[in-house]
């Protein structure tokens, strides 16, 4: 399972569109509120912690995450609350969770973070009000409706002669190499963004871009679009602002590293789609 995918909550679209149903969900004695501390979950016995809706402050915006077997599950956007950054402790907690709980957390974190940063209308500056069960905000002045944004990111492996291109960003932990990645820009297709990013970061031209898989990444709200493509040559010219180093790694060495053996790099963590991408390439599924 790709990290942050595999959610099982019913997102309950009819409830979002019916304020009476939304009010009934809030009044439901079975309703539960996700426990968060500066956006970090409380993990208990390998599962997300939940509490009573009464624990939400009066000025919180309740977001209906969905229905779990008919039982409403909420998260609270609390004014002034800001996300604590990513940390090894956070990822340590997340990796104890089931895929479904990881996906629930990802959705909650992204939408709460969006509320925190969209209190005012981007069109006219008036304070906005939540609607659609917390999945939108509306401007009472100019009536523009705002919805949580998702930012597409392409992440990709260029292959050449049965080797794959991996890069190292300065912020990575020592020894870590991963797939190249970058934001898709307005006016680009996925294939064009992949080709541009690889050219910009590594100085190589690619062809035959193939989609492999995708992953929501809730820091803050990216959609990782994983691809494999063929490099026309292996002569690298690195953009040192983006990459500290890049290496071509033969398939057998990628397999060995993923199997936990020593090799020329340390792999990305299992919950990152780069790990899925490398695993599938190593297994020959996308070669
Ligand atoms: Zn407005």
mmCIF file of C-alpha atoms and ligand atoms in Angstrom:
data_model
loop_
_atom_site.group_PDB
_atom_site.id
_atom_site.type_symbol
_atom_site.label_atom_id
_atom_site.label_comp_id
_atom_site.label_asym_id
_atom_site.label_seq_id
_atom_site.Cartn_x
_atom_site.Cartn_y
_atom_site.Cartn_z
ATOM 1 C CA UNK A 1 0.000 0.000 0.000
ATOM 2 C CA UNK A 2 1.299 3.439 -0.890
ATOM 3 C CA UNK A 3 1.598 5.667 2.185
ATOM 4 C CA UNK A 4 -1.420 7.908 2.926
ATOM 5 C CA UNK A 5 -3.634 5.932 0.513
ATOM 6 C CA UNK A 6 -6.238 3.331 1.391
ATOM 7 C CA UNK A 7 -8.742 5.492 3.264
ATOM 8 C CA UNK A 8 -11.979 3.741 4.179
ATOM 9 C CA UNK A 9 -14.132 6.657 5.391
ATOM 10 C CA UNK A 10 -17.229 7.425 3.305
ATOM 11 C CA UNK A 11 -16.678 11.072 2.400
ATOM 12 C CA UNK A 12 -20.439 11.593 2.573
ATOM 13 C CA UNK A 13 -20.984 14.050 -0.240
ATOM 14 C CA UNK A 14 -24.782 14.295 0.416
ATOM 15 C CA UNK A 15 -24.085 15.479 3.975
ATOM 16 C CA UNK A 16 -21.765 18.199 2.687
ATOM 17 C CA UNK A 17 -24.552 19.581 0.527
ATOM 18 C CA UNK A 18 -27.310 19.458 3.166
ATOM 19 C CA UNK A 19 -26.862 21.688 6.242
ATOM 20 C CA UNK A 20 -29.617 19.753 8.076
ATOM 21 C CA UNK A 21 -27.758 16.466 7.579
ATOM 22 C CA UNK A 22 -24.521 18.141 8.681
ATOM 23 C CA UNK A 23 -26.209 19.434 11.874
ATOM 24 C CA UNK A 24 -27.567 15.927 12.514
ATOM 25 C CA UNK A 25 -24.061 14.489 12.097
ATOM 26 C CA UNK A 26 -22.729 16.956 14.698
ATOM 27 C CA UNK A 27 -25.581 16.040 17.077
ATOM 28 C CA UNK A 28 -25.050 12.283 16.559
ATOM 29 C CA UNK A 29 -23.974 10.720 19.907
ATOM 30 C CA UNK A 30 -21.673 8.413 17.926
ATOM 31 C CA UNK A 31 -19.766 11.364 16.396
ATOM 32 C CA UNK A 32 -16.058 11.452 17.213
ATOM 33 C CA UNK A 33 -13.369 14.131 16.960
ATOM 34 C CA UNK A 34 -9.811 13.429 15.827
ATOM 35 C CA UNK A 35 -7.318 14.229 18.598
ATOM 36 C CA UNK A 36 -4.560 16.510 17.311
ATOM 37 C CA UNK A 37 -1.884 18.573 19.002
ATOM 38 C CA UNK A 38 -0.495 21.222 16.643
ATOM 39 C CA UNK A 39 -1.617 18.842 13.850
ATOM 40 C CA UNK A 40 0.238 15.869 15.302
ATOM 41 C CA UNK A 41 -1.972 12.840 15.997
ATOM 42 C CA UNK A 42 -2.283 11.006 19.276
ATOM 43 C CA UNK A 43 -1.536 7.414 18.407
ATOM 44 C CA UNK A 44 -2.927 4.823 20.831
ATOM 45 C CA UNK A 45 -2.292 1.119 20.342
ATOM 46 C CA UNK A 46 -1.390 1.703 16.705
ATOM 47 C CA UNK A 47 -4.559 3.663 15.918
ATOM 48 C CA UNK A 48 -5.572 7.324 15.711
ATOM 49 C CA UNK A 49 -6.924 8.778 18.958
ATOM 50 C CA UNK A 50 -10.523 10.112 18.946
ATOM 51 C CA UNK A 51 -12.540 12.004 21.525
ATOM 52 C CA UNK A 52 -15.945 13.603 22.026
ATOM 53 C CA UNK A 53 -16.995 16.540 19.851
ATOM 54 C CA UNK A 54 -17.420 18.483 23.106
ATOM 55 C CA UNK A 55 -13.606 18.745 23.209
ATOM 56 C CA UNK A 56 -13.652 21.150 20.235
ATOM 57 C CA UNK A 57 -13.429 24.848 21.203
ATOM 58 C CA UNK A 58 -16.565 26.916 20.529
ATOM 59 C CA UNK A 59 -14.849 28.907 17.786
ATOM 60 C CA UNK A 60 -13.535 25.818 15.962
ATOM 61 C CA UNK A 61 -14.661 24.929 12.439
ATOM 62 C CA UNK A 62 -15.799 21.320 12.357
ATOM 63 C CA UNK A 63 -14.774 19.402 9.262
ATOM 64 C CA UNK A 64 -16.676 16.205 8.546
ATOM 65 C CA UNK A 65 -13.891 13.822 7.530
ATOM 66 C CA UNK A 66 -16.467 11.197 6.662
ATOM 67 C CA UNK A 67 -18.559 8.353 7.983
ATOM 68 C CA UNK A 68 -17.050 5.253 9.531
ATOM 69 C CA UNK A 69 -19.765 2.616 9.203
ATOM 70 C CA UNK A 70 -22.292 5.443 9.485
ATOM 71 C CA UNK A 71 -20.585 7.076 12.470
ATOM 72 C CA UNK A 72 -19.514 10.684 11.795
ATOM 73 C CA UNK A 73 -15.796 11.434 12.156
ATOM 74 C CA UNK A 74 -14.706 15.043 12.521
ATOM 75 C CA UNK A 75 -11.583 17.171 12.750
ATOM 76 C CA UNK A 76 -11.555 20.670 14.241
ATOM 77 C CA UNK A 77 -9.920 23.672 12.611
ATOM 78 C CA UNK A 78 -9.043 25.863 15.587
ATOM 79 C CA UNK A 79 -8.335 29.577 15.028
ATOM 80 C CA UNK A 80 -4.689 30.364 15.735
ATOM 81 C CA UNK A 81 -3.675 26.698 15.566
ATOM 82 C CA UNK A 82 -0.623 26.152 13.410
ATOM 83 C CA UNK A 83 0.971 22.951 12.220
ATOM 84 C CA UNK A 84 4.085 21.744 13.960
ATOM 85 C CA UNK A 85 6.631 20.681 11.345
ATOM 86 C CA UNK A 86 7.490 17.239 10.149
ATOM 87 C CA UNK A 87 9.757 15.329 12.481
ATOM 88 C CA UNK A 88 11.121 11.804 12.914
ATOM 89 C CA UNK A 89 8.730 11.494 15.884
ATOM 90 C CA UNK A 90 5.740 12.321 13.682
ATOM 91 C CA UNK A 91 6.722 9.820 11.010
ATOM 92 C CA UNK A 92 7.468 7.267 13.729
ATOM 93 C CA UNK A 93 3.895 7.684 14.971
ATOM 94 C CA UNK A 94 2.381 7.609 11.480
ATOM 95 C CA UNK A 95 4.119 4.383 10.537
ATOM 96 C CA UNK A 96 2.371 2.636 13.449
ATOM 97 C CA UNK A 97 -0.989 3.394 11.843
ATOM 98 C CA UNK A 98 -3.042 1.263 9.475
ATOM 99 C CA UNK A 99 -3.197 2.516 5.857
ATOM 100 C CA UNK A 100 -6.770 3.674 6.490
ATOM 101 C CA UNK A 101 -5.790 5.714 9.560
ATOM 102 C CA UNK A 102 -2.780 7.177 7.747
ATOM 103 C CA UNK A 103 -5.116 8.271 4.940
ATOM 104 C CA UNK A 104 -7.616 9.771 7.402
ATOM 105 C CA UNK A 105 -4.813 11.717 9.064
ATOM 106 C CA UNK A 106 -3.521 12.959 5.695
ATOM 107 C CA UNK A 107 -6.936 14.278 4.683
ATOM 108 C CA UNK A 108 -7.478 15.929 8.062
ATOM 109 C CA UNK A 109 -4.064 17.563 8.162
ATOM 110 C CA UNK A 110 -4.346 18.971 4.640
ATOM 111 C CA UNK A 111 -7.829 20.390 5.043
ATOM 112 C CA UNK A 112 -7.142 21.867 8.508
ATOM 113 C CA UNK A 113 -3.967 23.486 7.238
ATOM 114 C CA UNK A 114 -5.958 24.935 4.358
ATOM 115 C CA UNK A 115 -8.514 26.451 6.760
ATOM 116 C CA UNK A 116 -5.691 27.974 8.804
ATOM 117 C CA UNK A 117 -4.288 29.734 5.746
ATOM 118 C CA UNK A 118 -7.556 30.789 4.057
ATOM 119 C CA UNK A 119 -9.418 32.831 6.641
ATOM 120 C CA UNK A 120 -9.727 35.725 4.193
ATOM 121 C CA UNK A 121 -11.180 35.873 0.695
ATOM 122 C CA UNK A 122 -8.401 35.789 -1.903
ATOM 123 C CA UNK A 123 -10.644 37.868 -4.162
ATOM 124 C CA UNK A 124 -11.680 40.764 -1.885
ATOM 125 C CA UNK A 125 -10.033 40.266 1.529
ATOM 126 C CA UNK A 126 -13.231 39.786 3.563
ATOM 127 C CA UNK A 127 -13.143 37.105 6.313
ATOM 128 C CA UNK A 128 -14.595 33.888 4.857
ATOM 129 C CA UNK A 129 -17.025 31.418 6.437
ATOM 130 C CA UNK A 130 -16.913 27.621 6.280
ATOM 131 C CA UNK A 131 -19.546 25.676 4.350
ATOM 132 C CA UNK A 132 -19.931 22.226 2.753
ATOM 133 C CA UNK A 133 -19.319 20.495 6.097
ATOM 134 C CA UNK A 134 -15.909 22.168 6.334
ATOM 135 C CA UNK A 135 -14.817 21.305 2.785
ATOM 136 C CA UNK A 136 -15.136 24.856 1.511
ATOM 137 C CA UNK A 137 -15.146 28.502 2.567
ATOM 138 C CA UNK A 138 -17.450 31.170 1.219
ATOM 139 C CA UNK A 139 -17.012 34.918 1.089
ATOM 140 C CA UNK A 140 -20.077 36.722 2.515
ATOM 141 C CA UNK A 141 -19.149 39.876 0.603
ATOM 142 C CA UNK A 142 -18.349 38.874 -2.980
ATOM 143 C CA UNK A 143 -19.838 35.326 -2.644
ATOM 144 C CA UNK A 144 -16.739 33.681 -4.114
ATOM 145 C CA UNK A 145 -16.490 30.048 -3.043
ATOM 146 C CA UNK A 146 -13.066 28.690 -2.090
ATOM 147 C CA UNK A 147 -12.143 25.002 -1.924
ATOM 148 C CA UNK A 148 -9.136 23.175 -0.475
ATOM 149 C CA UNK A 149 -6.350 23.156 -3.029
ATOM 150 C CA UNK A 150 -4.170 20.247 -4.040
ATOM 151 C CA UNK A 151 -0.742 20.996 -5.476
ATOM 152 C CA UNK A 152 0.471 18.468 -8.072
ATOM 153 C CA UNK A 153 4.103 17.400 -7.833
ATOM 154 C CA UNK A 154 5.809 15.147 -10.370
ATOM 155 C CA UNK A 155 8.304 12.643 -8.965
ATOM 156 C CA UNK A 156 10.218 10.540 -11.393
ATOM 157 C CA UNK A 157 12.869 8.007 -12.213
ATOM 158 C CA UNK A 158 14.839 8.400 -15.421
ATOM 159 C CA UNK A 159 16.217 5.085 -16.660
ATOM 160 C CA UNK A 160 19.184 4.461 -18.946
ATOM 161 C CA UNK A 161 20.873 1.141 -19.737
ATOM 162 C CA UNK A 162 19.128 -0.663 -16.892
ATOM 163 C CA UNK A 163 20.217 1.995 -14.411
ATOM 164 C CA UNK A 164 18.097 4.579 -12.672
ATOM 165 C CA UNK A 165 18.858 8.218 -11.845
ATOM 166 C CA UNK A 166 18.720 9.170 -8.151
ATOM 167 C CA UNK A 167 19.426 12.583 -6.692
ATOM 168 C CA UNK A 168 20.393 13.946 -3.339
ATOM 169 C CA UNK A 169 19.009 17.192 -1.929
ATOM 170 C CA UNK A 170 21.163 18.981 0.667
ATOM 171 C CA UNK A 171 18.419 18.598 3.299
ATOM 172 C CA UNK A 172 18.287 14.787 2.995
ATOM 173 C CA UNK A 173 19.622 12.633 5.844
ATOM 174 C CA UNK A 174 23.214 11.452 5.269
ATOM 175 C CA UNK A 175 23.477 8.884 2.475
ATOM 176 C CA UNK A 176 19.848 9.249 1.293
ATOM 177 C CA UNK A 177 19.177 9.413 -2.454
ATOM 178 C CA UNK A 178 15.727 9.530 -4.015
ATOM 179 C CA UNK A 179 13.734 10.205 -7.153
ATOM 180 C CA UNK A 180 13.889 13.735 -8.584
ATOM 181 C CA UNK A 181 10.747 15.792 -8.016
ATOM 182 C CA UNK A 182 9.227 19.197 -8.641
ATOM 183 C CA UNK A 183 5.951 21.110 -8.760
ATOM 184 C CA UNK A 184 3.887 20.917 -11.900
ATOM 185 C CA UNK A 185 3.347 24.431 -13.248
ATOM 186 C CA UNK A 186 0.263 26.015 -14.822
ATOM 187 C CA UNK A 187 0.097 25.182 -18.518
ATOM 188 C CA UNK A 188 1.999 21.893 -18.287
ATOM 189 C CA UNK A 189 0.955 18.299 -18.765
ATOM 190 C CA UNK A 190 2.370 15.696 -16.387
ATOM 191 C CA UNK A 191 4.691 14.475 -19.159
ATOM 192 C CA UNK A 192 5.939 17.997 -19.864
ATOM 193 C CA UNK A 193 6.568 18.725 -16.192
ATOM 194 C CA UNK A 194 8.578 15.497 -15.856
ATOM 195 C CA UNK A 195 10.701 16.349 -18.893
ATOM 196 C CA UNK A 196 11.292 19.925 -17.714
ATOM 197 C CA UNK A 197 12.241 18.964 -14.161
ATOM 198 C CA UNK A 198 14.737 16.299 -15.261
ATOM 199 C CA UNK A 199 16.269 18.708 -17.778
ATOM 200 C CA UNK A 200 16.492 21.529 -15.206
ATOM 201 C CA UNK A 201 17.863 19.452 -12.340
ATOM 202 C CA UNK A 202 20.047 16.908 -14.139
ATOM 203 C CA UNK A 203 20.580 18.352 -17.622
ATOM 204 C CA UNK A 204 19.264 15.343 -19.510
ATOM 205 C CA UNK A 205 16.509 14.938 -22.082
ATOM 206 C CA UNK A 206 13.934 12.237 -21.507
ATOM 207 C CA UNK A 207 11.254 10.518 -23.549
ATOM 208 C CA UNK A 208 8.573 7.870 -23.084
ATOM 209 C CA UNK A 209 7.180 9.241 -19.785
ATOM 210 C CA UNK A 210 4.927 6.668 -18.130
ATOM 211 C CA UNK A 211 2.614 7.205 -15.136
ATOM 212 C CA UNK A 212 3.134 4.688 -12.336
ATOM 213 C CA UNK A 213 1.104 5.728 -9.258
ATOM 214 C CA UNK A 214 0.073 8.705 -7.128
ATOM 215 C CA UNK A 215 0.021 9.658 -3.464
ATOM 216 C CA UNK A 216 -1.514 12.443 -1.397
ATOM 217 C CA UNK A 217 1.272 14.081 0.645
ATOM 218 C CA UNK A 218 -0.199 16.144 3.487
ATOM 219 C CA UNK A 219 2.722 18.561 4.042
ATOM 220 C CA UNK A 220 0.817 20.694 3.221
ATOM 221 C CA UNK A 221 -1.377 19.297 0.441
ATOM 222 C CA UNK A 222 0.580 17.891 -2.472
ATOM 223 C CA UNK A 223 -0.412 15.160 -4.864
ATOM 224 C CA UNK A 224 2.700 13.197 -5.784
ATOM 225 C CA UNK A 225 2.461 11.895 -9.357
ATOM 226 C CA UNK A 226 5.052 9.176 -9.857
ATOM 227 C CA UNK A 227 6.445 8.460 -13.306
ATOM 228 C CA UNK A 228 9.237 6.590 -15.062
ATOM 229 C CA UNK A 229 10.875 7.901 -18.219
ATOM 230 C CA UNK A 230 13.736 7.019 -20.544
ATOM 231 C CA UNK A 231 16.839 9.213 -20.652
ATOM 232 C CA UNK A 232 18.330 9.907 -24.088
ATOM 233 C CA UNK A 233 21.835 10.049 -22.565
ATOM 234 C CA UNK A 234 23.506 9.595 -19.204
ATOM 235 C CA UNK A 235 25.716 12.719 -19.181
ATOM 236 C CA UNK A 236 24.558 14.753 -16.169
ATOM 237 C CA UNK A 237 24.729 18.512 -15.655
ATOM 238 C CA UNK A 238 23.411 19.165 -12.158
ATOM 239 C CA UNK A 239 21.599 22.241 -10.898
ATOM 240 C CA UNK A 240 23.469 22.631 -7.620
ATOM 241 C CA UNK A 241 20.672 24.715 -6.137
ATOM 242 C CA UNK A 242 18.420 21.672 -6.367
ATOM 243 C CA UNK A 243 20.744 18.706 -6.127
ATOM 244 C CA UNK A 244 23.893 18.130 -4.141
ATOM 245 C CA UNK A 245 24.650 14.988 -6.124
ATOM 246 C CA UNK A 246 23.060 12.526 -8.539
ATOM 247 C CA UNK A 247 24.028 8.979 -9.427
ATOM 248 C CA UNK A 248 23.033 6.257 -11.885
ATOM 249 C CA UNK A 249 22.342 3.044 -9.975
ATOM 250 C CA UNK A 250 22.111 -0.372 -11.663
ATOM 251 C CA UNK A 251 18.953 -2.385 -11.083
ATOM 252 C CA UNK A 252 20.700 -5.134 -9.095
ATOM 253 C CA UNK A 253 22.110 -2.542 -6.691
ATOM 254 C CA UNK A 254 18.676 -0.940 -6.257
ATOM 255 C CA UNK A 255 17.269 -4.383 -5.458
ATOM 256 C CA UNK A 256 20.038 -5.018 -2.931
ATOM 257 C CA UNK A 257 19.536 -1.677 -1.153
ATOM 258 C CA UNK A 258 15.764 -2.199 -0.959
ATOM 259 C CA UNK A 259 16.443 -5.637 0.522
ATOM 260 C CA UNK A 260 18.412 -3.935 3.293
ATOM 261 C CA UNK A 261 21.878 -4.731 1.998
ATOM 262 C CA UNK A 262 24.640 -2.121 1.831
ATOM 263 C CA UNK A 263 24.844 -0.205 -1.426
ATOM 264 C CA UNK A 264 25.660 3.173 -2.958
ATOM 265 C CA UNK A 265 22.716 4.950 -1.305
ATOM 266 C CA UNK A 266 20.171 4.789 1.521
ATOM 267 C CA UNK A 267 16.633 4.470 0.139
ATOM 268 C CA UNK A 268 13.690 6.795 0.765
ATOM 269 C CA UNK A 269 11.400 5.712 3.650
ATOM 270 C CA UNK A 270 8.695 3.104 2.916
ATOM 271 C CA UNK A 271 5.786 5.569 3.308
ATOM 272 C CA UNK A 272 7.178 7.821 0.538
ATOM 273 C CA UNK A 273 6.024 7.126 -3.005
ATOM 274 C CA UNK A 274 9.666 7.317 -4.139
ATOM 275 C CA UNK A 275 10.090 4.015 -2.312
ATOM 276 C CA UNK A 276 7.156 2.504 -4.207
ATOM 277 C CA UNK A 277 8.531 3.846 -7.470
ATOM 278 C CA UNK A 278 11.984 2.383 -6.840
ATOM 279 C CA UNK A 279 10.535 -0.940 -5.710
ATOM 280 C CA UNK A 280 8.390 -1.273 -8.811
ATOM 281 C CA UNK A 281 11.287 -0.319 -11.066
ATOM 282 C CA UNK A 282 13.590 -2.771 -9.295
ATOM 283 C CA UNK A 283 11.013 -5.508 -9.802
ATOM 284 C CA UNK A 284 10.895 -4.650 -13.484
ATOM 285 C CA UNK A 285 7.239 -3.625 -13.458
ATOM 286 C CA UNK A 286 7.803 -0.306 -15.162
ATOM 287 C CA UNK A 287 10.995 -0.884 -17.155
HETATM 288 ZN ZN1 LIG B 1 -14.699 38.020 -1.343
#
